[in-house]
Amino acid sequence: MSPVHLGSEKARLDLRADCQSAAPHGWSNVPDYALDQGGPVLRPYQRMGVDFANVAVFDHLRDITSLYPDKLAISDGTNRLTYSELFRAVETLSHRIAAIVPDGQAVGILQANSVWYPVAMLASMAAGRPSVPLNTRDPGSRTNEIIAAARLLAIIGDGNAHPAGLAQEVHWIDVTTSAAPQAQSTPQSCSVSVDAPAIVLYTSGSTGRPKGIVNSQRSLLWRVQQYVDACHINSDDVFLPLTGPATIAGCREVLAALLTGATLHLVEVDVVGLRAVQRLVESEGVTVTYLVPALLRTLMADEPADVFGSLRVARIGGEKVSWTDIALLRKTVSSTCLVQIGYSSTETTGSQWFLPQDWPQQGASVPVGWLLPGITFAIVDEKGRRVQPGKSGELVIRSRYVLLGHWENGTVVPVESDPDDPELRIFATGDLVQLDSHGLLRIVGRKGRQIKINGRRIEPAELERVLRSAPSVEDAVAIVTAANELVAFAVPQRLSSAAFSDELRQLVRTKLPPPLRPLRLHTMDAIPRLPSGKVDVATLAEMDLSARKTAPAAQPPNAGSEPKIHRIVQHAWNKILNTRVAAGRWDEAGGDSLKLLHCVMEIEKAIGQELSLEDFTVGMSVDEMVKAVVSAQAGDLRARALKYDPPILFLLPGSVGYGPSFAAFASSMGKIARVTPIRYPALAMILRGQNTVGHMADSAVEQIRRAQPAGHIRLLGHSLGGAVAFEVAARLLAAGRTVKFLGILDTSLLGERSTYWEMFVRTYQRIRTNRVTADRMVCRFLAKVAVKTGFEAQLARILDRYAQDEFNATSFRTKQELQGQLRGRAFYQWLAIPRRTLPITGTLFRCARPKMPLAIGWDGAFARLDVIPVVGSHFDMITEPHLVINRPLIEKAVEQTYSSTEVRKREYRPST
């Protein structure tokens, strides 16, 4: 055993003895002990302090913001917020929430895993309104069921895309505009109790319907405090939690990062894919991550070299952790990376520890650690009596940090509390556990039918309810197999169709989230029952096992499919799903979205090409998967990344942004470069203060760093994009990067403005040629007036408030025009700022501008300036009929900067 653990042996024995000492009423105490035992004991950090959980989250955020106002707080790859921007957004949105949602009522959060989710969660806490996070990947019917059951009066969302079926009386709050700073003075935030309801997390319920679990800020802060004090988290850390935001683990990770001044990166794993996650960890230098074992096995299956070298803490939880999981993790991370195993639930804290590298392997799974301070506990048998030391039983916890209760019909139904001390609440976990000889907690099993799949807790009763709701179903039962699989059995009505099973599968897909969809669905004449009338689970398990053994053999590939690709897909299918046959649909064979990511990565390794995740779904058959791969090989340039890998050309658009005309231009350039568009801060970010060319450049630099961590940089900017490209190049050069090409598409630095007659003629021509509609010009006029008079923030709020029904499209167009006008204003402000000469060559593609200097203001901006005349006007130079003439000129200028190696990489030879 390692010296650090030999030194703590006495502490562990004392801890075990204290835990076994029964307090009054049969409870065992967990004494205070060093949470960093076996961890980063020498790493400096700011200890949370004894009063940390007594202070509201918003007050903690204010203190952190005062320490790190300009430090990056959150980034999702598109949007980024510094701590000062985050604080202003939270404060502003909190007042909007308080004005709409009555005190004591909850507000929903329907957000992807982006910067806006933490903003919404923190703003709800600041307003003293409990939030109800809703999973964006759940079927709409389930989401609306939760909205109705929780009696939600408002939902915080992103944009104006209301979910289908949302009741009209539910107010929609667009966080991207509602979090914009107010023109008037902001009132002081209200006082919020840390013991009031703060968040309601819905899980699968044993009644067959989702169950809302209510936690206070105190309980959340206690989790954060124990996490921070154990891992010595500080402002130097970079977080990448690989869990959904609508989970207790997601809440803990977000708060732990933002209440310590760390940087938080957020990502949708199912959207970006495993390789993108690996690249993100490496490029951002992630130091702390949380993931469930199922994702660990998938993400690290190919043991990528050096990708996870920056990790100093890898926290694993949500499911049982096997020793093979630990072995895989150890191979992938550095020898100094700490592996923390944690056990908790939505309702309560539990245990955690740092697993020593030389800890002996005992049992099928890894111990989940030492019970955490702040609780008293009991391990009891079926009759509620304490079990003998070393024996297994149900873990019952008593603490002021467990759940407050359950959210029913818009209010809290409290859980049982200790009659001698009402502040202490009692929660029976349902987990069967035992304390081993070291005082470590081991999970033995589960009381009842509840299971966890990919870290998400589910109750089979919810699946049964949906199946029984089908008119074609007479009866239905779901069981959990010994392998932790969810299997369903359904009895059809007499008049059911031949497509009974397929119809039920489709019903489940539309009603339930992926973890609640059965691995196998069996049709039978009657549900076997015991003499007592209970379901005969043992017989059903035997029937399922027998059916698996007699499953039909895999069908040979269709004549039209590639035999080699079919073998590759079939091998990946069988490997990931651990089956001998590849038949049916992916989800019917036991696959889910996480396993699908792993399968796609296996196929990519076999064919030596990256594939687009958009081409793969959980409802695919083997043949459909084969067709997707064959199609990708034949024509998808993204899937030919290793064979056809041209240099990246970053395209910086004008004030309107990356629209259809720029997308068509980028596509036409695809044979000589991999054109990657740059996104500027959106309207909400502009109104929040990211309203300069410098802010646009900062956002662009981060996107470039993620897309191309190393190598030569090439930039091409149009109009406003030319100015942004110049600032980006200056920042990249200062950081030691090489800028091989900086192209400017007719950006004038002379600041000339069109006359009213020129604007009238140009507008008339655009309307006459159908390039712009009259109603859009009205929207543009309104946006211009708002910007000129300084009422842009008020206009955005008005548009957000009335953006519904037939006014929704008009609101969207007006906000787009407002965004463009504000970017244009930033450009003219930038023109007044002195610029230094960049030590590179600039290439100006100049349209005909009578009586204007050749360089149109760029002389002196570069060590050398090449001016290439192009046809068309500033507004249509990259569209037909001018594109056919101008594109070869642009391509030639870009290609002249390629090295011989880059030329070979961009050679495109379709396979024959």
PDB file of C-alpha atoms in Angstrom, residues 555-649:
ATOM      1  CA  GLN A 555     -29.593 -12.100 -42.541  1.00  0.00           C
ATOM      2  CA  PRO A 556     -26.944 -12.016 -45.265  1.00  0.00           C
ATOM      3  CA  PRO A 557     -26.204  -8.599 -46.715  1.00  0.00           C
ATOM      4  CA  ASN A 558     -28.398  -7.294 -49.498  1.00  0.00           C
ATOM      5  CA  ALA A 559     -27.014  -7.682 -52.960  1.00  0.00           C
ATOM      6  CA  GLY A 560     -26.623  -3.944 -53.297  1.00  0.00           C
ATOM      7  CA  SER A 561     -24.540  -3.429 -50.169  1.00  0.00           C
ATOM      8  CA  GLU A 562     -20.775  -3.670 -49.974  1.00  0.00           C
ATOM      9  CA  PRO A 563     -19.784  -7.036 -48.426  1.00  0.00           C
ATOM     10  CA  LYS A 564     -16.658  -5.579 -46.811  1.00  0.00           C
ATOM     11  CA  ILE A 565     -18.515  -2.656 -45.247  1.00  0.00           C
ATOM     12  CA  HIS A 566     -21.266  -5.003 -44.124  1.00  0.00           C
ATOM     13  CA  ARG A 567     -18.709  -7.152 -42.303  1.00  0.00           C
ATOM     14  CA  ILE A 568     -17.203  -4.066 -40.656  1.00  0.00           C
ATOM     15  CA  VAL A 569     -20.591  -2.762 -39.530  1.00  0.00           C
ATOM     16  CA  GLN A 570     -21.701  -6.188 -38.351  1.00  0.00           C
ATOM     17  CA  HIS A 571     -18.497  -6.653 -36.362  1.00  0.00           C
ATOM     18  CA  ALA A 572     -18.871  -3.238 -34.696  1.00  0.00           C
ATOM     19  CA  TRP A 573     -22.556  -3.932 -33.997  1.00  0.00           C
ATOM     20  CA  ASN A 574     -21.823  -7.293 -32.388  1.00  0.00           C
ATOM     21  CA  LYS A 575     -18.876  -5.960 -30.390  1.00  0.00           C
ATOM     22  CA  ILE A 576     -20.670  -2.970 -28.893  1.00  0.00           C
ATOM     23  CA  LEU A 577     -23.928  -4.798 -28.169  1.00  0.00           C
ATOM     24  CA  ASN A 578     -22.142  -7.966 -27.050  1.00  0.00           C
ATOM     25  CA  THR A 579     -24.255 -10.184 -29.281  1.00  0.00           C
ATOM     26  CA  ARG A 580     -23.553 -12.915 -31.794  1.00  0.00           C
ATOM     27  CA  VAL A 581     -26.086 -11.707 -34.362  1.00  0.00           C
ATOM     28  CA  ALA A 582     -26.768  -8.313 -35.869  1.00  0.00           C
ATOM     29  CA  ALA A 583     -30.482  -8.270 -36.536  1.00  0.00           C
ATOM     30  CA  GLY A 584     -33.408  -5.893 -36.165  1.00  0.00           C
ATOM     31  CA  ARG A 585     -33.056  -2.243 -35.230  1.00  0.00           C
ATOM     32  CA  TRP A 586     -30.280  -0.796 -33.104  1.00  0.00           C
ATOM     33  CA  ASP A 587     -32.512   0.173 -30.182  1.00  0.00           C
ATOM     34  CA  GLU A 588     -34.416  -3.124 -30.338  1.00  0.00           C
ATOM     35  CA  ALA A 589     -31.105  -4.973 -30.103  1.00  0.00           C
ATOM     36  CA  GLY A 590     -30.212  -3.157 -26.889  1.00  0.00           C
ATOM     37  CA  GLY A 591     -28.443  -0.136 -28.303  1.00  0.00           C
ATOM     38  CA  ASP A 592     -28.832   3.436 -27.138  1.00  0.00           C
ATOM     39  CA  SER A 593     -27.382   6.757 -28.258  1.00  0.00           C
ATOM     40  CA  LEU A 594     -24.207   6.305 -26.208  1.00  0.00           C
ATOM     41  CA  LYS A 595     -23.528   2.848 -27.598  1.00  0.00           C
ATOM     42  CA  LEU A 596     -24.274   4.197 -31.075  1.00  0.00           C
ATOM     43  CA  LEU A 597     -21.475   6.763 -30.666  1.00  0.00           C
ATOM     44  CA  HIS A 598     -19.136   3.923 -29.733  1.00  0.00           C
ATOM     45  CA  CYS A 599     -20.274   1.850 -32.724  1.00  0.00           C
ATOM     46  CA  VAL A 600     -19.679   4.735 -35.131  1.00  0.00           C
ATOM     47  CA  MET A 601     -16.205   5.259 -33.683  1.00  0.00           C
ATOM     48  CA  GLU A 602     -15.437   1.546 -34.189  1.00  0.00           C
ATOM     49  CA  ILE A 603     -16.533   1.794 -37.821  1.00  0.00           C
ATOM     50  CA  GLU A 604     -14.416   4.929 -38.284  1.00  0.00           C
ATOM     51  CA  LYS A 605     -11.341   3.121 -37.001  1.00  0.00           C
ATOM     52  CA  ALA A 606     -11.975   0.219 -39.369  1.00  0.00           C
ATOM     53  CA  ILE A 607     -12.437   2.344 -42.507  1.00  0.00           C
ATOM     54  CA  GLY A 608      -9.951   5.089 -41.585  1.00  0.00           C
ATOM     55  CA  GLN A 609     -12.441   7.914 -42.018  1.00  0.00           C
ATOM     56  CA  GLU A 610     -14.617  10.108 -39.832  1.00  0.00           C
ATOM     57  CA  LEU A 611     -18.368   9.836 -40.268  1.00  0.00           C
ATOM     58  CA  SER A 612     -21.114  12.385 -39.744  1.00  0.00           C
ATOM     59  CA  LEU A 613     -23.238  11.588 -36.693  1.00  0.00           C
ATOM     60  CA  GLU A 614     -26.228  13.081 -38.482  1.00  0.00           C
ATOM     61  CA  ASP A 615     -26.317   9.978 -40.704  1.00  0.00           C
ATOM     62  CA  PHE A 616     -26.862   7.563 -37.798  1.00  0.00           C
ATOM     63  CA  THR A 617     -29.923   7.040 -35.576  1.00  0.00           C
ATOM     64  CA  VAL A 618     -30.860   4.582 -32.833  1.00  0.00           C
ATOM     65  CA  GLY A 619     -33.650   3.243 -35.044  1.00  0.00           C
ATOM     66  CA  MET A 620     -31.318   1.991 -37.812  1.00  0.00           C
ATOM     67  CA  SER A 621     -30.974  -1.578 -38.991  1.00  0.00           C
ATOM     68  CA  VAL A 622     -27.658  -3.116 -40.025  1.00  0.00           C
ATOM     69  CA  ASP A 623     -28.428  -2.603 -43.706  1.00  0.00           C
ATOM     70  CA  GLU A 624     -29.354   1.037 -43.125  1.00  0.00           C
ATOM     71  CA  MET A 625     -26.105   1.559 -41.252  1.00  0.00           C
ATOM     72  CA  VAL A 626     -24.184  -0.050 -44.117  1.00  0.00           C
ATOM     73  CA  LYS A 627     -25.903   2.239 -46.622  1.00  0.00           C
ATOM     74  CA  ALA A 628     -24.961   5.271 -44.519  1.00  0.00           C
ATOM     75  CA  VAL A 629     -21.295   4.239 -44.479  1.00  0.00           C
ATOM     76  CA  VAL A 630     -21.218   3.426 -48.209  1.00  0.00           C
ATOM     77  CA  SER A 631     -22.909   6.734 -49.013  1.00  0.00           C
ATOM     78  CA  ALA A 632     -20.445   8.613 -46.839  1.00  0.00           C
ATOM     79  CA  GLN A 633     -17.487   6.965 -48.545  1.00  0.00           C
ATOM     80  CA  ALA A 634     -18.867   7.801 -51.956  1.00  0.00           C
ATOM     81  CA  GLY A 635     -19.529  11.477 -51.546  1.00  0.00           C
ATOM     82  CA  ASP A 636     -19.368  12.973 -48.075  1.00  0.00           C
ATOM     83  CA  LEU A 637     -16.235  15.094 -47.828  1.00  0.00           C
ATOM     84  CA  ARG A 638     -16.410  15.114 -44.045  1.00  0.00           C
ATOM     85  CA  ALA A 639     -16.171  11.337 -44.021  1.00  0.00           C
ATOM     86  CA  ARG A 640     -13.044  11.444 -46.171  1.00  0.00           C
ATOM     87  CA  ALA A 641     -11.060  13.493 -43.668  1.00  0.00           C
ATOM     88  CA  LEU A 642      -8.020  11.211 -43.722  1.00  0.00           C
ATOM     89  CA  LYS A 643      -7.892  10.811 -47.512  1.00  0.00           C
ATOM     90  CA  TYR A 644      -9.074  14.278 -48.500  1.00  0.00           C
ATOM     91  CA  ASP A 645      -7.849  16.728 -45.908  1.00  0.00           C
ATOM     92  CA  PRO A 646      -7.455  20.231 -47.367  1.00  0.00           C
ATOM     93  CA  PRO A 647      -6.241  23.095 -45.182  1.00  0.00           C
ATOM     94  CA  ILE A 648      -8.843  24.986 -43.196  1.00  0.00           C
ATOM     95  CA  LEU A 649      -9.963  28.398 -44.400  1.00  0.00           C
TER      96      LEU A 649
END
